[in-house]
């Protein structure tokens, strides 16, 4: 199968990964990394660790929608960085830290989902006038329960220990910064992430879970570009900008899918007649379809972007 055969996103789930994907996995030539480049990458990771620690403090102070979302994003960026460049920190330290980060992000997820649903004013305007107050009140109660859970989680001993470890990681001594990056291969690592995006797109058969997997792969690549900006400069910044529309559209597709699930949950709990949320669900499905249509031009823009980590692109 040629590369042109799978540039579009649509139905037709592939049974296997194309030969093109195998070629993508061949690593780019990796020159020896000098100390300044290693320093910039590890220092960027340390900065992200500081953002996570600061995010925990912000959520502890006020677990509102913005602070919870910013903490979740910072956690994703740090976990991605630790996986992208596993030699940046000792393996045992990275593995343990990743488990705690995954735990914390999981605890924050439900709160974010209810915030998205309640913040969608256009959706609630399309709700049935009779049932909307009951559904909205139930959603607010679930949001409050989720926010209380988040407030309790960031005050646990486990979270306090995590915050302490992140503080140490955010202020490493200079000699550890220089030594930690030895053996790192950022070009090879980001090439594999790029290949994973192409493979996920190729396997996208139009199901919500397919778009979700593609979205996660795209987010990892975008976060990696941000992490490498200190070493690759404007080239990495511009590539992240070209990736942005694809990440945005996939995020909107996922938001609609999550809201659909929460609406169905509300309908079951409300005691209202079956089909009460039909108009709202139809609204979300139309919106999701619009964003799916926008994936095609966003994908083309991404594929035409020059891969800054390769000398032959």
mmCIF file of C-alpha atoms in Angstrom:
data_model
loop_
_atom_site.group_PDB
_atom_site.id
_atom_site.type_symbol
_atom_site.label_atom_id
_atom_site.label_comp_id
_atom_site.label_asym_id
_atom_site.label_seq_id
_atom_site.Cartn_x
_atom_site.Cartn_y
_atom_site.Cartn_z
ATOM 1 C CA UNK A 1 0.000 0.000 0.000
ATOM 2 C CA UNK A 2 1.381 3.407 -0.922
ATOM 3 C CA UNK A 3 1.425 6.409 1.413
ATOM 4 C CA UNK A 4 -1.221 8.152 -0.711
ATOM 5 C CA UNK A 5 -3.588 5.241 -0.148
ATOM 6 C CA UNK A 6 -4.124 6.115 3.482
ATOM 7 C CA UNK A 7 -3.895 9.873 3.799
ATOM 8 C CA UNK A 8 -7.593 10.352 4.422
ATOM 9 C CA UNK A 9 -9.514 9.523 7.566
ATOM 10 C CA UNK A 10 -12.644 7.480 7.142
ATOM 11 C CA UNK A 11 -14.225 4.037 7.271
ATOM 12 C CA UNK A 12 -12.455 0.864 6.306
ATOM 13 C CA UNK A 13 -10.487 -0.494 9.218
ATOM 14 C CA UNK A 14 -7.210 -2.051 8.140
ATOM 15 C CA UNK A 15 -6.457 -5.608 9.174
ATOM 16 C CA UNK A 16 -2.738 -4.955 9.467
ATOM 17 C CA UNK A 17 -0.218 -2.179 9.604
ATOM 18 C CA UNK A 18 1.000 -1.147 6.125
ATOM 19 C CA UNK A 19 4.541 -1.546 4.917
ATOM 20 C CA UNK A 20 4.813 2.246 4.981
ATOM 21 C CA UNK A 21 4.621 2.098 8.768
ATOM 22 C CA UNK A 22 7.599 -0.269 8.850
ATOM 23 C CA UNK A 23 9.637 2.240 6.875
ATOM 24 C CA UNK A 24 8.651 5.025 9.250
ATOM 25 C CA UNK A 25 9.993 3.050 12.184
ATOM 26 C CA UNK A 26 13.499 3.046 10.711
ATOM 27 C CA UNK A 27 15.173 5.613 12.976
ATOM 28 C CA UNK A 28 16.638 8.789 11.572
ATOM 29 C CA UNK A 29 20.389 9.183 11.857
ATOM 30 C CA UNK A 30 21.087 10.119 15.461
ATOM 31 C CA UNK A 31 24.163 12.308 15.909
ATOM 32 C CA UNK A 32 25.939 12.460 19.222
ATOM 33 C CA UNK A 33 24.105 14.809 21.549
ATOM 34 C CA UNK A 34 26.235 17.565 23.016
ATOM 35 C CA UNK A 35 25.858 18.819 26.561
ATOM 36 C CA UNK A 36 23.784 21.956 25.703
ATOM 37 C CA UNK A 37 21.166 19.886 23.900
ATOM 38 C CA UNK A 38 20.974 17.342 26.714
ATOM 39 C CA UNK A 39 20.752 20.180 29.177
ATOM 40 C CA UNK A 40 17.870 21.864 27.347
ATOM 41 C CA UNK A 41 15.818 18.656 27.159
ATOM 42 C CA UNK A 42 16.303 17.561 30.755
ATOM 43 C CA UNK A 43 15.815 21.130 31.977
ATOM 44 C CA UNK A 44 12.523 21.260 30.041
ATOM 45 C CA UNK A 45 11.417 18.053 31.764
ATOM 46 C CA UNK A 46 12.321 19.556 35.118
ATOM 47 C CA UNK A 47 10.231 22.623 34.276
ATOM 48 C CA UNK A 48 7.230 20.459 33.449
ATOM 49 C CA UNK A 49 7.698 18.619 36.754
ATOM 50 C CA UNK A 50 7.546 21.987 38.463
ATOM 51 C CA UNK A 51 4.312 22.757 36.618
ATOM 52 C CA UNK A 52 2.737 19.556 37.923
ATOM 53 C CA UNK A 53 3.798 20.361 41.477
ATOM 54 C CA UNK A 54 2.468 23.890 41.133
ATOM 55 C CA UNK A 55 -0.739 22.515 39.638
ATOM 56 C CA UNK A 56 -1.303 20.328 42.685
ATOM 57 C CA UNK A 57 -0.928 23.374 44.928
ATOM 58 C CA UNK A 58 -3.368 25.361 42.740
ATOM 59 C CA UNK A 59 -5.999 22.611 42.810
ATOM 60 C CA UNK A 60 -5.579 22.208 46.559
ATOM 61 C CA UNK A 61 -6.216 25.928 46.908
ATOM 62 C CA UNK A 62 -9.164 26.035 44.479
ATOM 63 C CA UNK A 63 -10.304 22.914 42.552
ATOM 64 C CA UNK A 64 -12.064 24.849 39.802
ATOM 65 C CA UNK A 65 -12.399 23.874 36.147
ATOM 66 C CA UNK A 66 -9.321 25.769 34.972
ATOM 67 C CA UNK A 67 -6.911 24.561 37.629
ATOM 68 C CA UNK A 68 -7.975 20.914 37.272
ATOM 69 C CA UNK A 69 -7.608 21.074 33.482
ATOM 70 C CA UNK A 70 -4.156 22.685 33.689
ATOM 71 C CA UNK A 71 -2.992 20.026 36.136
ATOM 72 C CA UNK A 72 -4.220 17.222 33.892
ATOM 73 C CA UNK A 73 -2.384 18.704 30.901
ATOM 74 C CA UNK A 74 0.830 19.132 32.908
ATOM 75 C CA UNK A 75 0.634 15.498 34.062
ATOM 76 C CA UNK A 76 0.221 14.324 30.472
ATOM 77 C CA UNK A 77 3.209 16.374 29.347
ATOM 78 C CA UNK A 78 5.434 15.000 32.100
ATOM 79 C CA UNK A 79 4.401 11.376 31.567
ATOM 80 C CA UNK A 80 4.973 11.764 27.849
ATOM 81 C CA UNK A 81 8.404 13.277 28.423
ATOM 82 C CA UNK A 82 9.464 10.486 30.776
ATOM 83 C CA UNK A 83 8.421 7.919 28.182
ATOM 84 C CA UNK A 84 9.883 9.816 25.246
ATOM 85 C CA UNK A 85 13.288 10.091 26.919
ATOM 86 C CA UNK A 86 13.418 7.319 29.529
ATOM 87 C CA UNK A 87 17.128 7.827 30.162
ATOM 88 C CA UNK A 88 16.638 11.394 31.273
ATOM 89 C CA UNK A 89 16.048 10.133 34.828
ATOM 90 C CA UNK A 90 16.878 6.861 36.626
ATOM 91 C CA UNK A 91 14.577 4.056 35.471
ATOM 92 C CA UNK A 92 13.286 3.133 38.927
ATOM 93 C CA UNK A 93 12.495 6.764 39.708
ATOM 94 C CA UNK A 94 10.680 7.309 36.391
ATOM 95 C CA UNK A 95 8.613 4.115 36.701
ATOM 96 C CA UNK A 96 7.422 4.888 40.214
ATOM 97 C CA UNK A 97 6.720 8.499 39.338
ATOM 98 C CA UNK A 98 4.727 7.474 36.262
ATOM 99 C CA UNK A 99 2.489 5.225 38.357
ATOM 100 C CA UNK A 100 1.700 8.044 40.766
ATOM 101 C CA UNK A 101 1.085 10.513 37.939
ATOM 102 C CA UNK A 102 -1.280 8.066 36.250
ATOM 103 C CA UNK A 103 -3.135 7.588 39.532
ATOM 104 C CA UNK A 104 -3.562 11.331 40.069
ATOM 105 C CA UNK A 105 -4.720 12.024 36.534
ATOM 106 C CA UNK A 106 -7.280 9.215 36.771
ATOM 107 C CA UNK A 107 -8.699 10.800 39.933
ATOM 108 C CA UNK A 108 -9.152 14.110 38.085
ATOM 109 C CA UNK A 109 -10.821 12.728 34.951
ATOM 110 C CA UNK A 110 -14.468 12.585 36.062
ATOM 111 C CA UNK A 111 -14.449 16.173 37.296
ATOM 112 C CA UNK A 112 -13.256 17.379 33.913
ATOM 113 C CA UNK A 113 -15.982 15.440 32.099
ATOM 114 C CA UNK A 114 -18.817 16.993 34.117
ATOM 115 C CA UNK A 115 -17.268 20.442 33.695
ATOM 116 C CA UNK A 116 -17.321 19.997 29.923
ATOM 117 C CA UNK A 117 -20.964 18.941 29.893
ATOM 118 C CA UNK A 118 -22.201 21.744 32.133
ATOM 119 C CA UNK A 119 -20.114 24.351 30.323
ATOM 120 C CA UNK A 120 -21.694 23.535 26.956
ATOM 121 C CA UNK A 121 -24.330 26.292 26.909
ATOM 122 C CA UNK A 122 -25.377 25.663 23.309
ATOM 123 C CA UNK A 123 -26.188 22.075 24.222
ATOM 124 C CA UNK A 124 -28.403 23.025 27.149
ATOM 125 C CA UNK A 125 -30.268 25.568 25.030
ATOM 126 C CA UNK A 126 -31.253 22.681 22.780
ATOM 127 C CA UNK A 127 -32.582 20.631 25.727
ATOM 128 C CA UNK A 128 -36.234 19.887 26.332
ATOM 129 C CA UNK A 129 -37.695 22.705 28.461
ATOM 130 C CA UNK A 130 -39.488 20.291 30.774
ATOM 131 C CA UNK A 131 -36.644 17.891 31.495
ATOM 132 C CA UNK A 132 -33.703 20.318 31.289
ATOM 133 C CA UNK A 133 -33.932 21.635 34.894
ATOM 134 C CA UNK A 134 -33.952 18.104 36.304
ATOM 135 C CA UNK A 135 -31.032 16.979 34.159
ATOM 136 C CA UNK A 136 -29.038 20.121 34.831
ATOM 137 C CA UNK A 137 -29.529 19.798 38.598
ATOM 138 C CA UNK A 138 -28.366 16.183 38.486
ATOM 139 C CA UNK A 139 -25.291 17.171 36.453
ATOM 140 C CA UNK A 140 -24.448 19.918 38.947
ATOM 141 C CA UNK A 141 -24.733 17.434 41.809
ATOM 142 C CA UNK A 142 -22.349 15.052 40.025
ATOM 143 C CA UNK A 143 -19.965 17.915 39.313
ATOM 144 C CA UNK A 144 -19.989 18.886 42.990
ATOM 145 C CA UNK A 145 -19.343 15.280 44.037
ATOM 146 C CA UNK A 146 -16.445 15.032 41.578
ATOM 147 C CA UNK A 147 -14.971 18.362 42.743
ATOM 148 C CA UNK A 148 -15.154 17.243 46.377
ATOM 149 C CA UNK A 149 -13.361 14.036 45.414
ATOM 150 C CA UNK A 150 -10.586 15.995 43.701
ATOM 151 C CA UNK A 151 -10.240 18.274 46.733
ATOM 152 C CA UNK A 152 -9.810 15.213 48.952
ATOM 153 C CA UNK A 153 -7.349 13.489 46.602
ATOM 154 C CA UNK A 154 -4.868 16.402 46.480
ATOM 155 C CA UNK A 155 -4.769 16.348 50.292
ATOM 156 C CA UNK A 156 -3.901 12.664 50.570
ATOM 157 C CA UNK A 157 -0.533 11.504 51.841
ATOM 158 C CA UNK A 158 0.197 9.905 48.470
ATOM 159 C CA UNK A 159 -0.312 13.206 46.675
ATOM 160 C CA UNK A 160 1.825 15.063 49.214
ATOM 161 C CA UNK A 161 4.650 12.589 48.663
ATOM 162 C CA UNK A 162 4.268 13.013 44.910
ATOM 163 C CA UNK A 163 4.452 16.792 45.280
ATOM 164 C CA UNK A 164 7.655 16.465 47.306
ATOM 165 C CA UNK A 165 9.273 14.247 44.656
ATOM 166 C CA UNK A 166 8.274 16.645 41.905
ATOM 167 C CA UNK A 167 9.848 19.511 43.820
ATOM 168 C CA UNK A 168 13.171 17.687 43.912
ATOM 169 C CA UNK A 169 12.894 16.807 40.243
ATOM 170 C CA UNK A 170 12.230 20.437 39.333
ATOM 171 C CA UNK A 171 15.496 21.604 40.914
ATOM 172 C CA UNK A 172 18.201 19.105 39.931
ATOM 173 C CA UNK A 173 21.879 20.076 40.328
ATOM 174 C CA UNK A 174 23.737 21.141 37.194
ATOM 175 C CA UNK A 175 25.958 18.065 37.040
ATOM 176 C CA UNK A 176 22.933 15.730 37.067
ATOM 177 C CA UNK A 177 21.410 17.703 34.197
ATOM 178 C CA UNK A 178 24.520 17.172 32.116
ATOM 179 C CA UNK A 179 24.896 13.506 32.933
ATOM 180 C CA UNK A 180 21.238 12.485 32.813
ATOM 181 C CA UNK A 181 20.872 12.969 29.084
ATOM 182 C CA UNK A 182 23.681 10.635 28.080
ATOM 183 C CA UNK A 183 22.441 8.035 25.649
ATOM 184 C CA UNK A 184 19.178 9.834 24.860
ATOM 185 C CA UNK A 185 17.931 9.611 21.283
ATOM 186 C CA UNK A 186 15.247 12.288 20.873
ATOM 187 C CA UNK A 187 15.100 12.125 17.077
ATOM 188 C CA UNK A 188 14.536 8.391 17.114
ATOM 189 C CA UNK A 189 11.963 8.704 19.897
ATOM 190 C CA UNK A 190 9.899 11.383 18.186
ATOM 191 C CA UNK A 191 10.093 9.546 14.857
ATOM 192 C CA UNK A 192 8.458 6.567 16.555
ATOM 193 C CA UNK A 193 5.734 8.834 17.902
ATOM 194 C CA UNK A 194 5.165 10.211 14.417
ATOM 195 C CA UNK A 195 4.934 6.665 13.072
ATOM 196 C CA UNK A 196 2.412 5.804 15.777
ATOM 197 C CA UNK A 197 0.200 8.703 14.641
ATOM 198 C CA UNK A 198 0.286 7.470 11.042
ATOM 199 C CA UNK A 199 -0.497 3.918 12.154
ATOM 200 C CA UNK A 200 -3.433 5.055 14.311
ATOM 201 C CA UNK A 201 -4.832 7.076 11.431
ATOM 202 C CA UNK A 202 -4.497 4.129 9.098
ATOM 203 C CA UNK A 203 -6.378 1.923 11.586
ATOM 204 C CA UNK A 204 -9.124 4.512 12.159
ATOM 205 C CA UNK A 205 -12.393 2.872 11.152
ATOM 206 C CA UNK A 206 -14.720 5.660 12.275
ATOM 207 C CA UNK A 207 -15.484 4.293 15.753
ATOM 208 C CA UNK A 208 -15.226 6.651 18.755
ATOM 209 C CA UNK A 209 -12.461 4.545 20.287
ATOM 210 C CA UNK A 210 -10.461 4.815 17.041
ATOM 211 C CA UNK A 211 -10.554 8.604 17.132
ATOM 212 C CA UNK A 212 -9.703 8.501 20.831
ATOM 213 C CA UNK A 213 -6.553 6.436 20.208
ATOM 214 C CA UNK A 214 -5.540 8.717 17.345
ATOM 215 C CA UNK A 215 -6.090 11.771 19.539
ATOM 216 C CA UNK A 216 -3.817 10.396 22.252
ATOM 217 C CA UNK A 217 -1.066 9.650 19.730
ATOM 218 C CA UNK A 218 -1.331 13.167 18.280
ATOM 219 C CA UNK A 219 -1.221 14.745 21.742
ATOM 220 C CA UNK A 220 1.940 12.836 22.614
ATOM 221 C CA UNK A 221 3.621 14.074 19.451
ATOM 222 C CA UNK A 222 2.540 17.648 20.141
ATOM 223 C CA UNK A 223 3.818 17.566 23.712
ATOM 224 C CA UNK A 224 7.118 16.153 22.497
ATOM 225 C CA UNK A 225 7.514 19.071 20.094
ATOM 226 C CA UNK A 226 7.074 21.472 23.001
ATOM 227 C CA UNK A 227 9.607 19.539 25.054
ATOM 228 C CA UNK A 228 12.193 19.734 22.270
ATOM 229 C CA UNK A 229 11.754 23.434 21.489
ATOM 230 C CA UNK A 230 14.758 24.300 23.634
ATOM 231 C CA UNK A 231 16.997 22.075 21.513
ATOM 232 C CA UNK A 232 15.468 22.558 18.058
ATOM 233 C CA UNK A 233 14.107 26.099 18.325
ATOM 234 C CA UNK A 234 11.557 27.522 15.888
ATOM 235 C CA UNK A 235 11.523 24.346 13.791
ATOM 236 C CA UNK A 236 9.854 22.448 16.628
ATOM 237 C CA UNK A 237 7.537 25.373 17.361
ATOM 238 C CA UNK A 238 6.324 25.594 13.763
ATOM 239 C CA UNK A 239 5.785 21.853 13.564
ATOM 240 C CA UNK A 240 3.658 21.970 16.714
ATOM 241 C CA UNK A 241 1.608 24.759 15.122
ATOM 242 C CA UNK A 242 0.988 22.627 12.028
ATOM 243 C CA UNK A 243 -0.102 19.781 14.285
ATOM 244 C CA UNK A 244 -2.437 22.039 16.290
ATOM 245 C CA UNK A 245 -5.551 21.940 14.064
ATOM 246 C CA UNK A 246 -5.518 18.131 13.975
ATOM 247 C CA UNK A 247 -5.203 17.949 17.750
ATOM 248 C CA UNK A 248 -7.992 20.530 18.127
ATOM 249 C CA UNK A 249 -10.478 18.692 15.904
ATOM 250 C CA UNK A 250 -9.741 15.347 17.529
ATOM 251 C CA UNK A 251 -10.231 16.960 20.934
ATOM 252 C CA UNK A 252 -13.650 18.267 19.904
ATOM 253 C CA UNK A 253 -14.626 14.827 18.603
ATOM 254 C CA UNK A 254 -13.654 13.315 21.936
ATOM 255 C CA UNK A 255 -15.466 16.012 23.934
ATOM 256 C CA UNK A 256 -18.702 15.221 22.102
ATOM 257 C CA UNK A 257 -18.249 11.492 22.689
ATOM 258 C CA UNK A 258 -17.631 12.009 26.419
ATOM 259 C CA UNK A 259 -20.662 14.304 26.711
ATOM 260 C CA UNK A 260 -22.834 11.686 25.004
ATOM 261 C CA UNK A 261 -21.806 9.127 27.595
ATOM 262 C CA UNK A 262 -22.540 11.474 30.487
ATOM 263 C CA UNK A 263 -25.930 12.385 29.029
ATOM 264 C CA UNK A 264 -26.923 8.740 28.840
ATOM 265 C CA UNK A 265 -25.840 8.337 32.448
ATOM 266 C CA UNK A 266 -27.964 11.323 33.489
ATOM 267 C CA UNK A 267 -30.991 9.940 31.688
ATOM 268 C CA UNK A 268 -30.699 6.611 33.502
ATOM 269 C CA UNK A 269 -30.382 8.295 36.896
ATOM 270 C CA UNK A 270 -33.059 10.927 36.366
ATOM 271 C CA UNK A 271 -36.052 8.617 36.338
ATOM 272 C CA UNK A 272 -37.319 10.530 33.305
ATOM 273 C CA UNK A 273 -38.832 8.661 30.340
ATOM 274 C CA UNK A 274 -36.456 6.876 27.974
ATOM 275 C CA UNK A 275 -35.363 9.138 25.136
ATOM 276 C CA UNK A 276 -35.562 12.339 27.202
ATOM 277 C CA UNK A 277 -32.100 13.421 26.048
ATOM 278 C CA UNK A 278 -32.710 12.498 22.393
ATOM 279 C CA UNK A 279 -32.512 16.101 21.146
ATOM 280 C CA UNK A 280 -29.358 16.807 23.126
ATOM 281 C CA UNK A 281 -27.700 13.623 21.911
ATOM 282 C CA UNK A 282 -28.621 14.471 18.327
ATOM 283 C CA UNK A 283 -27.054 17.905 18.857
ATOM 284 C CA UNK A 284 -23.808 16.328 20.045
ATOM 285 C CA UNK A 285 -23.711 13.791 17.222
ATOM 286 C CA UNK A 286 -24.142 16.527 14.602
ATOM 287 C CA UNK A 287 -21.339 18.502 16.202
ATOM 288 C CA UNK A 288 -19.084 15.462 16.328
ATOM 289 C CA UNK A 289 -19.755 14.745 12.660
ATOM 290 C CA UNK A 290 -18.779 18.318 11.741
ATOM 291 C CA UNK A 291 -15.472 17.999 13.511
ATOM 292 C CA UNK A 292 -14.833 14.611 11.910
ATOM 293 C CA UNK A 293 -15.263 16.276 8.515
ATOM 294 C CA UNK A 294 -12.640 18.866 9.495
ATOM 295 C CA UNK A 295 -10.112 16.128 10.194
ATOM 296 C CA UNK A 296 -9.313 15.667 6.520
ATOM 297 C CA UNK A 297 -7.862 19.168 5.868
ATOM 298 C CA UNK A 298 -6.203 19.148 9.288
ATOM 299 C CA UNK A 299 -4.545 15.836 8.466
ATOM 300 C CA UNK A 300 -3.268 17.127 5.117
ATOM 301 C CA UNK A 301 -1.756 20.153 6.799
ATOM 302 C CA UNK A 302 -0.021 17.934 9.321
ATOM 303 C CA UNK A 303 1.359 15.549 6.679
ATOM 304 C CA UNK A 304 2.787 18.420 4.643
ATOM 305 C CA UNK A 305 4.687 19.784 7.640
ATOM 306 C CA UNK A 306 8.435 19.284 7.599
ATOM 307 C CA UNK A 307 9.629 16.897 10.299
ATOM 308 C CA UNK A 308 12.196 19.054 12.045
ATOM 309 C CA UNK A 309 14.061 16.113 13.564
ATOM 310 C CA UNK A 310 14.951 14.633 10.171
ATOM 311 C CA UNK A 311 17.581 15.895 7.776
ATOM 312 C CA UNK A 312 16.012 14.079 4.793
ATOM 313 C CA UNK A 313 12.421 15.394 5.068
#
